[in-house]
Coordinates of C-alpha atoms and ligand atoms in Angstrom, one line a residue:
Chain A
M1 CA 22.1 8.5 -8.1
I2 CA 20.2 5.2 -7.7
S3 CA 21.5 2.6 -10.2
H4 CA 20.3 -0.7 -8.8
H5 CA 16.7 -1.6 -9.3
P6 CA 14.5 -4.7 -8.8
K7 CA 14.2 -6.9 -11.9
F8 CA 10.9 -6.6 -13.8
E9 CA 9.9 -10.1 -12.8
L10 CA 10.2 -9.1 -9.1
I11 CA 8.1 -6.0 -9.8
Q12 CA 5.5 -8.2 -11.5
A13 CA 5.3 -10.5 -8.4
F14 CA 5.2 -7.4 -6.2
V15 CA 2.2 -6.0 -8.0
N16 CA 0.5 -9.3 -8.0
G17 CA 0.9 -9.6 -4.2
D18 CA 2.9 -12.8 -4.6
L19 CA 6.0 -11.8 -2.7
P20 CA 6.5 -12.2 1.1
A21 CA 6.0 -9.0 3.1
S22 CA 9.8 -8.7 3.6
L23 CA 10.5 -8.4 -0.2
S24 CA 7.3 -6.4 -0.9
A25 CA 8.4 -3.8 1.6
G26 CA 11.9 -3.8 0.1
I27 CA 10.5 -2.9 -3.3
A28 CA 8.1 -0.3 -1.8
I29 CA 11.0 1.3 0.0
H30 CA 13.0 1.5 -3.2
A31 CA 10.1 2.7 -5.3
D32 CA 9.5 5.5 -2.7
M33 CA 12.9 6.8 -3.6
C34 CA 13.0 5.8 -7.3
P35 CA 10.6 7.6 -9.8
V36 CA 11.6 5.1 -12.5
C37 CA 10.4 2.0 -10.6
Q38 CA 7.4 4.0 -9.3
Q39 CA 6.3 4.6 -12.9
T40 CA 6.9 1.0 -13.9
I41 CA 4.8 -0.2 -10.9
A42 CA 2.0 2.2 -11.6
Q43 CA 1.8 1.2 -15.3
F44 CA 2.0 -2.5 -14.6
T45 CA -0.7 -2.3 -11.8
E46 CA -3.0 -0.5 -14.2
Q47 CA -2.5 -3.2 -16.8
V48 CA -3.0 -6.1 -14.3
A49 CA -6.1 -4.4 -12.9
E50 CA -7.5 -4.0 -16.5
N51 CA -6.8 -7.6 -17.2
S52 CA -8.3 -8.7 -13.9
F53 CA -11.6 -7.1 -14.5
E54 CA -11.9 -7.7 -18.1
E55 CA -14.6 -10.4 -18.6
E56 CA -13.2 -12.2 -21.6
Y57 CA -9.7 -12.3 -20.3
L58 CA -10.8 -14.0 -17.1
D59 CA -12.9 -16.5 -19.0
R60 CA -9.8 -17.8 -20.7
F61 CA -8.5 -19.0 -17.3
I62 CA -11.6 -20.6 -16.0
V63 CA -11.2 -24.3 -16.7
D64 CA -14.4 -25.5 -14.9
D65 CA -16.7 -22.7 -15.7
N66 CA -19.8 -24.5 -14.4
E67 CA -18.3 -25.0 -11.1
A68 CA -17.3 -21.4 -10.9
L69 CA -20.8 -20.3 -11.7
D70 CA -22.2 -22.6 -9.1
T71 CA -20.1 -21.0 -6.5
I72 CA -21.0 -17.6 -7.6
A73 CA -24.6 -18.5 -7.4
S74 CA -24.2 -20.0 -3.9
I75 CA -23.2 -16.7 -2.5
D76 CA -26.1 -14.4 -1.6
F77 CA -24.8 -11.3 -3.3
D78 CA -27.9 -9.3 -2.4
H79 CA -27.5 -10.1 1.2
M80 CA -23.8 -9.1 1.1
I81 CA -24.7 -5.8 -0.6
N82 CA -27.3 -5.0 2.0
N83 CA -24.9 -5.8 4.8
I84 CA -22.2 -3.5 3.4
V85 CA -24.4 -0.5 2.7
E86 CA -26.0 -0.7 6.1
S87 CA -22.8 0.3 7.6
S88 CA -22.3 4.0 8.1
D89 CA -18.6 3.4 8.7
I90 CA -16.4 5.7 6.8
A91 CA -12.6 5.5 6.6
V92 CA -11.0 8.7 7.6
V93 CA -7.6 9.7 6.3
V94 CA -5.0 9.4 8.9
P95 CA -1.9 11.3 7.8
K96 CA 1.2 9.2 7.9
V97 CA 3.0 9.5 11.2
E98 CA 6.8 9.4 10.8
H99 CA 8.4 6.8 13.0
T100 CA 12.1 7.1 13.8
I101 CA 14.8 4.7 15.0
S102 CA 18.2 5.6 16.5
F103 CA 21.5 3.8 16.0
N104 CA 24.5 5.0 17.9
D105 CA 23.1 8.5 18.5
K106 CA 21.9 9.0 14.9
T107 CA 18.2 9.1 14.3
Y108 CA 16.6 7.9 11.1
T109 CA 13.1 8.0 9.8
I110 CA 11.7 4.6 9.3
P111 CA 10.3 4.0 5.7
A112 CA 6.6 4.2 5.6
A113 CA 6.3 0.6 4.4
L114 CA 7.7 -0.5 7.7
N115 CA 5.4 1.6 9.8
S116 CA 3.3 -1.3 11.3
M117 CA 6.2 -3.7 11.6
E118 CA 7.5 -4.8 15.0
M119 CA 11.2 -4.1 15.6
G120 CA 13.3 -6.2 17.9
K121 CA 16.0 -5.1 20.3
H122 CA 19.3 -3.9 19.0
A123 CA 22.2 -6.4 18.9
H124 CA 25.8 -5.3 18.4
I125 CA 29.0 -6.8 16.9
G126 CA 31.9 -4.4 16.4
K127 CA 30.7 -1.6 14.2
L128 CA 27.5 -3.4 13.2
T129 CA 24.2 -3.0 14.9
R130 CA 21.2 -5.0 13.9
A131 CA 17.5 -4.6 14.7
R132 CA 15.5 -7.6 13.7
I133 CA 12.1 -6.9 12.1
Q134 CA 9.5 -9.5 13.4
L135 CA 7.7 -10.7 10.3
N136 CA 7.5 -14.4 11.2
E137 CA 8.4 -15.5 7.7
N138 CA 10.2 -18.7 8.7
E139 CA 13.6 -19.0 7.0
I140 CA 13.4 -15.5 5.6
H141 CA 14.9 -13.0 8.1
T142 CA 14.5 -9.3 7.8
S143 CA 16.5 -6.6 9.7
L144 CA 17.7 -3.0 9.8
L145 CA 21.5 -3.1 9.7
H146 CA 23.5 -0.1 10.8
I147 CA 27.2 0.1 9.9
Q148 CA 29.3 2.7 11.7
P149 CA 31.9 4.6 9.6
G150 CA 34.8 2.3 8.7
G151 CA 32.7 -0.8 9.4
G152 CA 31.9 -3.7 7.0
V153 CA 30.8 -7.2 6.6
P154 CA 33.6 -9.8 6.1
E155 CA 33.7 -11.3 2.6
H156 CA 30.9 -13.8 2.2
T157 CA 28.7 -15.6 -0.2
H158 CA 25.0 -16.5 0.1
K159 CA 23.4 -19.8 0.1
G160 CA 20.1 -18.2 -0.7
F161 CA 19.4 -14.6 -1.5
E162 CA 20.4 -11.4 0.2
L163 CA 18.6 -8.2 -0.5
T164 CA 20.0 -4.9 0.7
V165 CA 18.1 -1.6 0.3
L166 CA 20.2 1.3 1.3
L167 CA 18.2 3.7 3.5
A168 CA 20.9 6.2 4.3
G169 CA 24.6 6.6 3.7
S170 CA 26.6 4.5 1.3
F171 CA 28.9 1.5 1.1
H172 CA 31.0 -0.1 -1.5
D173 CA 32.2 -3.6 -2.4
E174 CA 34.1 -5.2 -5.2
S175 CA 31.5 -4.3 -7.8
G176 CA 31.3 -0.6 -6.9
E177 CA 29.7 2.1 -4.8
Y178 CA 26.1 1.9 -3.6
V179 CA 24.0 4.9 -2.5
K180 CA 20.8 5.7 -0.8
G181 CA 17.9 4.0 -2.5
D182 CA 19.9 1.3 -4.3
F183 CA 18.2 -2.1 -4.4
I184 CA 20.8 -4.8 -4.3
M185 CA 19.7 -8.3 -4.8
L186 CA 22.4 -11.0 -4.5
D187 CA 22.2 -14.7 -4.9
S188 CA 24.6 -17.6 -4.3
S189 CA 26.7 -16.7 -7.3
H190 CA 27.9 -13.5 -5.7
Q191 CA 30.7 -13.1 -3.3
H192 CA 31.3 -9.7 -1.8
H193 CA 32.8 -7.7 1.0
P194 CA 30.9 -4.6 1.7
I195 CA 32.6 -1.7 3.5
S196 CA 31.0 1.6 4.6
T197 CA 33.5 4.4 4.8
N198 CA 31.1 7.0 6.1
G199 CA 28.5 4.7 7.7
C200 CA 25.1 3.6 6.5
L201 CA 21.7 2.1 7.4
C202 CA 20.4 -0.8 5.4
Y203 CA 17.1 -2.8 5.1
T204 CA 18.2 -6.4 4.7
V205 CA 16.3 -9.6 3.8
A206 CA 18.1 -12.9 3.6
N207 CA 16.9 -16.5 3.4
D208 CA 20.0 -18.3 4.5
A209 CA 23.0 -17.8 6.7
L210 CA 25.8 -16.0 5.0
H211 CA 28.8 -18.1 4.2
F212 CA 32.2 -16.6 5.0
T213 CA 35.0 -17.1 2.6
Q214 CA 38.0 -15.3 4.1
G215 CA 40.2 -17.6 6.1
I216 CA 40.1 -16.1 9.5
N217 CA 36.5 -15.1 9.1
K218 CA 35.5 -18.7 9.0
L219 CA 36.1 -18.5 12.7
L220 CA 33.7 -15.6 13.0
N221 CA 30.7 -17.8 12.3
P222 CA 28.5 -15.9 14.8
I223 CA 28.6 -12.9 12.5
G224 CA 26.9 -15.0 9.8
S225 CA 23.9 -15.8 11.9
F226 CA 24.0 -12.2 13.2
I227 CA 23.6 -10.7 9.8
Y228 CA 21.2 -13.4 8.6
Chain B
M1 CA -4.1 -24.4 -9.1
Q2 CA -3.2 -20.7 -9.1
T3 CA -4.8 -18.5 -11.8
N4 CA -1.9 -16.9 -13.4
L5 CA -3.0 -13.5 -14.4
L6 CA 0.5 -12.4 -15.3
S7 CA 1.2 -15.1 -17.9
R8 CA 0.1 -12.9 -20.7
P9 CA 3.1 -11.2 -22.3
T10 CA 3.3 -7.7 -21.1
S11 CA 4.8 -4.5 -22.3
A12 CA 5.8 -2.1 -19.6
K13 CA 4.0 0.6 -21.6
S14 CA 0.9 2.0 -20.1
T15 CA -2.6 2.6 -21.1
N16 CA -3.8 -0.5 -22.7
M17 CA -7.2 0.6 -21.5
S18 CA -9.5 -1.6 -23.5
D19 CA -12.9 -0.5 -24.6
K20 CA -14.3 -3.6 -23.0
I21 CA -14.5 -1.9 -19.6
N22 CA -16.6 1.2 -19.3
H23 CA -14.1 3.2 -17.3
P24 CA -16.0 6.5 -17.1
Q25 CA -19.1 4.7 -15.8
L26 CA -17.1 2.9 -13.0
C27 CA -15.6 6.2 -12.1
Q28 CA -18.9 7.9 -11.9
W29 CA -20.4 5.1 -9.7
L30 CA -17.4 5.4 -7.4
E31 CA -17.8 9.1 -7.1
S32 CA -21.5 8.8 -6.3
V33 CA -20.7 6.4 -3.5
A34 CA -18.0 8.8 -2.2
I35 CA -20.1 11.9 -2.4
S36 CA -23.6 10.8 -1.6
R37 CA -23.3 7.2 -0.3
D38 CA -25.4 6.2 -3.3
K39 CA -26.6 2.6 -2.7
Q40 CA -27.7 2.0 -6.3
A41 CA -24.3 3.1 -7.5
F42 CA -22.6 0.7 -5.1
T43 CA -24.9 -2.1 -6.2
N44 CA -23.8 -1.5 -9.8
L45 CA -20.1 -1.5 -8.7
F46 CA -20.8 -4.7 -6.7
Q47 CA -22.4 -6.4 -9.7
F48 CA -19.5 -5.5 -11.9
F49 CA -16.6 -6.4 -9.6
A50 CA -17.8 -9.0 -7.1
P51 CA -18.1 -12.0 -9.5
K52 CA -14.6 -11.2 -10.9
I53 CA -13.1 -10.8 -7.5
L54 CA -14.6 -14.1 -6.4
R55 CA -13.0 -15.9 -9.4
I56 CA -9.7 -14.4 -8.8
A57 CA -9.9 -15.2 -5.1
R58 CA -10.8 -18.8 -5.8
G59 CA -7.5 -19.1 -7.6
K60 CA -5.6 -18.0 -4.5
F61 CA -7.7 -19.6 -1.7
P62 CA -8.7 -23.2 -1.9
N63 CA -11.3 -22.6 0.8
E64 CA -14.5 -21.2 -0.5
A65 CA -15.3 -19.3 2.6
Q66 CA -12.0 -17.5 2.4
A67 CA -12.7 -16.6 -1.2
N68 CA -16.1 -15.2 -0.1
E69 CA -14.4 -13.2 2.6
V70 CA -12.1 -11.6 0.0
V71 CA -15.2 -10.4 -1.9
Q72 CA -16.9 -9.2 1.3
D73 CA -13.9 -7.4 2.6
T74 CA -12.9 -5.8 -0.7
M75 CA -16.4 -4.5 -1.5
S76 CA -16.9 -3.3 2.0
N77 CA -13.6 -1.4 1.8
V78 CA -14.8 0.1 -1.5
W79 CA -17.9 1.3 0.3
R80 CA -16.0 2.7 3.3
K81 CA -13.1 4.2 1.3
A82 CA -14.6 5.3 -2.0
H83 CA -13.9 8.9 -1.0
L84 CA -10.2 8.1 -0.9
Y85 CA -10.2 7.3 -4.6
N86 CA -8.8 10.1 -6.7
Q87 CA -9.6 9.7 -10.4
D88 CA -6.7 11.9 -11.4
K89 CA -4.4 9.2 -10.1
G90 CA -5.7 6.4 -12.1
A91 CA -8.6 4.2 -13.3
A92 CA -11.3 2.9 -10.9
T93 CA -10.2 -0.7 -11.9
T94 CA -6.7 0.1 -10.7
W95 CA -7.9 1.4 -7.3
V96 CA -10.3 -1.6 -6.8
Y97 CA -7.5 -4.0 -7.8
T98 CA -5.3 -2.4 -5.1
V99 CA -8.0 -2.7 -2.5
M100 CA -8.5 -6.4 -3.5
R101 CA -4.8 -7.2 -3.7
N102 CA -4.3 -5.7 -0.2
V103 CA -7.1 -7.6 1.4
T104 CA -5.8 -10.8 -0.2
F105 CA -2.2 -10.1 0.9
D106 CA -3.2 -9.5 4.6
M107 CA -5.5 -12.6 4.6
L108 CA -2.8 -14.8 3.2
R109 CA -0.4 -13.6 5.8
K110 CA -2.9 -14.4 8.5
I111 CA -3.7 -17.8 7.1
Q112 CA -0.1 -18.8 6.5
G113 CA 0.5 -18.2 10.2
N114 CA 2.8 -15.3 9.7
K115 CA 1.1 -12.6 11.5
E116 CA -2.2 -10.7 11.7
D117 CA -0.6 -7.4 11.2
N118 CA -2.3 -5.8 8.1
L119 CA 0.9 -4.5 6.5
S120 CA -0.6 -4.1 3.0
D121 CA -1.8 -0.5 3.3
D122 CA 1.7 0.5 4.3
I123 CA 3.3 -1.3 1.4
W124 CA 0.6 -0.3 -1.2
P125 CA -1.1 2.8 0.1
I126 CA -4.6 3.2 -1.3
A127 CA -4.6 6.9 -0.7
E128 CA -2.1 9.7 -0.7
S129 CA -1.1 10.7 2.7
M130 CA -2.8 14.0 2.9
S131 CA -2.0 17.2 4.6
I132 CA -5.2 18.7 5.9
E133 CA -4.3 22.4 6.0
T134 CA -3.2 22.7 2.4
E135 CA -6.2 20.6 1.2
I136 CA -8.6 22.8 3.0
F137 CA -7.1 26.2 2.1
D138 CA -5.7 25.5 -1.4
D139 CA -8.4 23.3 -2.7
H140 CA -11.4 24.8 -1.1
L141 CA -12.7 21.5 0.2
E142 CA -13.4 20.3 -3.2
H143 CA -12.4 16.8 -2.2
A144 CA -15.2 14.3 -1.8
N145 CA -13.6 12.8 1.3
L146 CA -13.8 16.1 3.1
L147 CA -17.3 16.5 2.0
S148 CA -18.4 13.3 3.5
V149 CA -16.8 14.2 6.8
I150 CA -18.4 17.6 6.7
E151 CA -21.8 15.9 6.3
E152 CA -21.3 14.4 9.8
L153 CA -21.1 17.8 11.4
P154 CA -24.1 19.3 13.2
Q155 CA -26.2 21.3 10.8
A156 CA -25.3 24.7 12.2
Q157 CA -21.6 24.0 11.8
Q158 CA -22.1 22.6 8.3
D159 CA -23.8 25.8 7.2
V160 CA -20.9 27.9 8.3
V161 CA -18.2 25.5 6.8
K162 CA -19.9 25.1 3.5
G163 CA -20.6 28.8 3.1
F164 CA -17.0 29.6 4.0
Y165 CA -15.2 27.1 1.8
F166 CA -17.6 26.1 -1.0
R167 CA -19.1 29.5 -1.6
E168 CA -16.0 31.4 -0.4
M169 CA -18.0 33.9 1.6
S170 CA -16.2 35.9 4.2
Q171 CA -17.1 35.4 7.9
E172 CA -18.7 38.8 7.8
Q173 CA -20.8 37.9 4.7
L174 CA -21.8 34.7 6.4
A175 CA -23.0 36.5 9.5
V176 CA -25.3 38.6 7.4
H177 CA -26.4 35.7 5.2
L178 CA -27.1 33.3 8.2
N179 CA -28.4 36.2 10.3
L180 CA -26.0 35.4 13.1
P181 CA -23.6 37.5 15.2
L182 CA -20.1 37.5 13.8
G183 CA -18.8 35.9 17.0
T184 CA -21.1 33.0 16.6
V185 CA -19.9 32.4 13.0
K186 CA -16.3 32.6 14.1
S187 CA -16.8 30.2 17.0
R188 CA -18.8 27.7 14.9
L189 CA -16.2 27.8 12.2
R190 CA -13.5 27.2 14.8
L191 CA -15.4 24.3 16.3
A192 CA -16.1 22.7 13.0
L193 CA -12.5 23.0 11.9
G194 CA -11.4 21.5 15.1
K195 CA -13.7 18.5 14.5
L196 CA -12.6 18.2 10.9
K197 CA -9.0 18.0 12.0
V198 CA -9.7 15.3 14.5
Q199 CA -11.8 13.4 11.9
L200 CA -9.2 13.7 9.3
G201 CA -6.3 13.4 11.6
E202 CA -3.8 16.1 12.5
Q203 CA -1.0 16.8 10.3
H204 CA 2.4 15.5 11.5
D205 CA 5.5 16.7 10.0
Ligands
ZN1 ZN1 14.3 1.7 -9.3

């Protein structure tokens, strides 16, 4: 059962469209598998929408009302309406096409939220395989990370944040067992050593190289940049 | 500079539907746009939403032209996608908010030099992914989106499709009713369904 969910503040920012694509997709993937968060998101969206289009509510935030009104007047709304209704374009429903990706002979369905994202080539280190997702978000790096049975990531901390959404399989660390759908957000205060006994596929987002803490693993620096 | 619409204390509880917005009216306008491409209904929707969208967009985009673009793109999506709105799934305001947030998100990504990849509709779908066969056969084409696609068919095919699905006439009854050979009714129906499937997209699973 899913037991790790995004914090409410994160859901707020998600609904408001204020998160980067990487984190937004992470929440969408989780919500697809989590009825609880789905419900929270739906309710919060309804509320934000209501507030957004409620006249008096907006007025409270307009500091320079005259300027705002000037701008509104400077757009030719009638012209815009005419332009729009002249178009006979109509959006047709395109059923979602399932995309798949294979890691070590296992095929997985790519979550719908990632459908239009560009996947990089696979890179391997030991039992880890990574496919970078090309989102061009500067220091934020997003990947699909596949761990073969018995594989794991050496003990490490994070200088920034590290989000893992489990897409398939399971893994465990010092804090417990994680299953499909879990949304695991770690910051620099966490130190962990995930191991996957039966293998797993994760969606990962990190904004800084991982910092390895185990003695010998300090020599394994390449793995830090590999996962990050 | 950003207008913080979320600063108001929130309870996760739903349905704070205020009586300050006439929800049934908005719904009805949206339905009229979906079903009959009603320009007056669209104008009403535009007059309600556009000034508010503009104010919100001005909080996110310092550039006036970009804020205008958010209004233009959002309202133009409302026009093109009204038939995808399902009032059983939520308020019209929620749906328009989603359309606006998605337009804004894609535009910000483009402007910030990330990518021009329009990811928003994958992250926040504005319509349920639909399965054509079950919609057609279980729901008897009641959905407005199908209706608008049917309207694009040649008249002869429209007559057959509408008779078959809306009035639930058998192919035999239709042949009598339209004074056509049964074979013609069958082939028109087949043709029309083929077009509908292409229009609406084949089901993949
Ligand atoms: Zn959840």
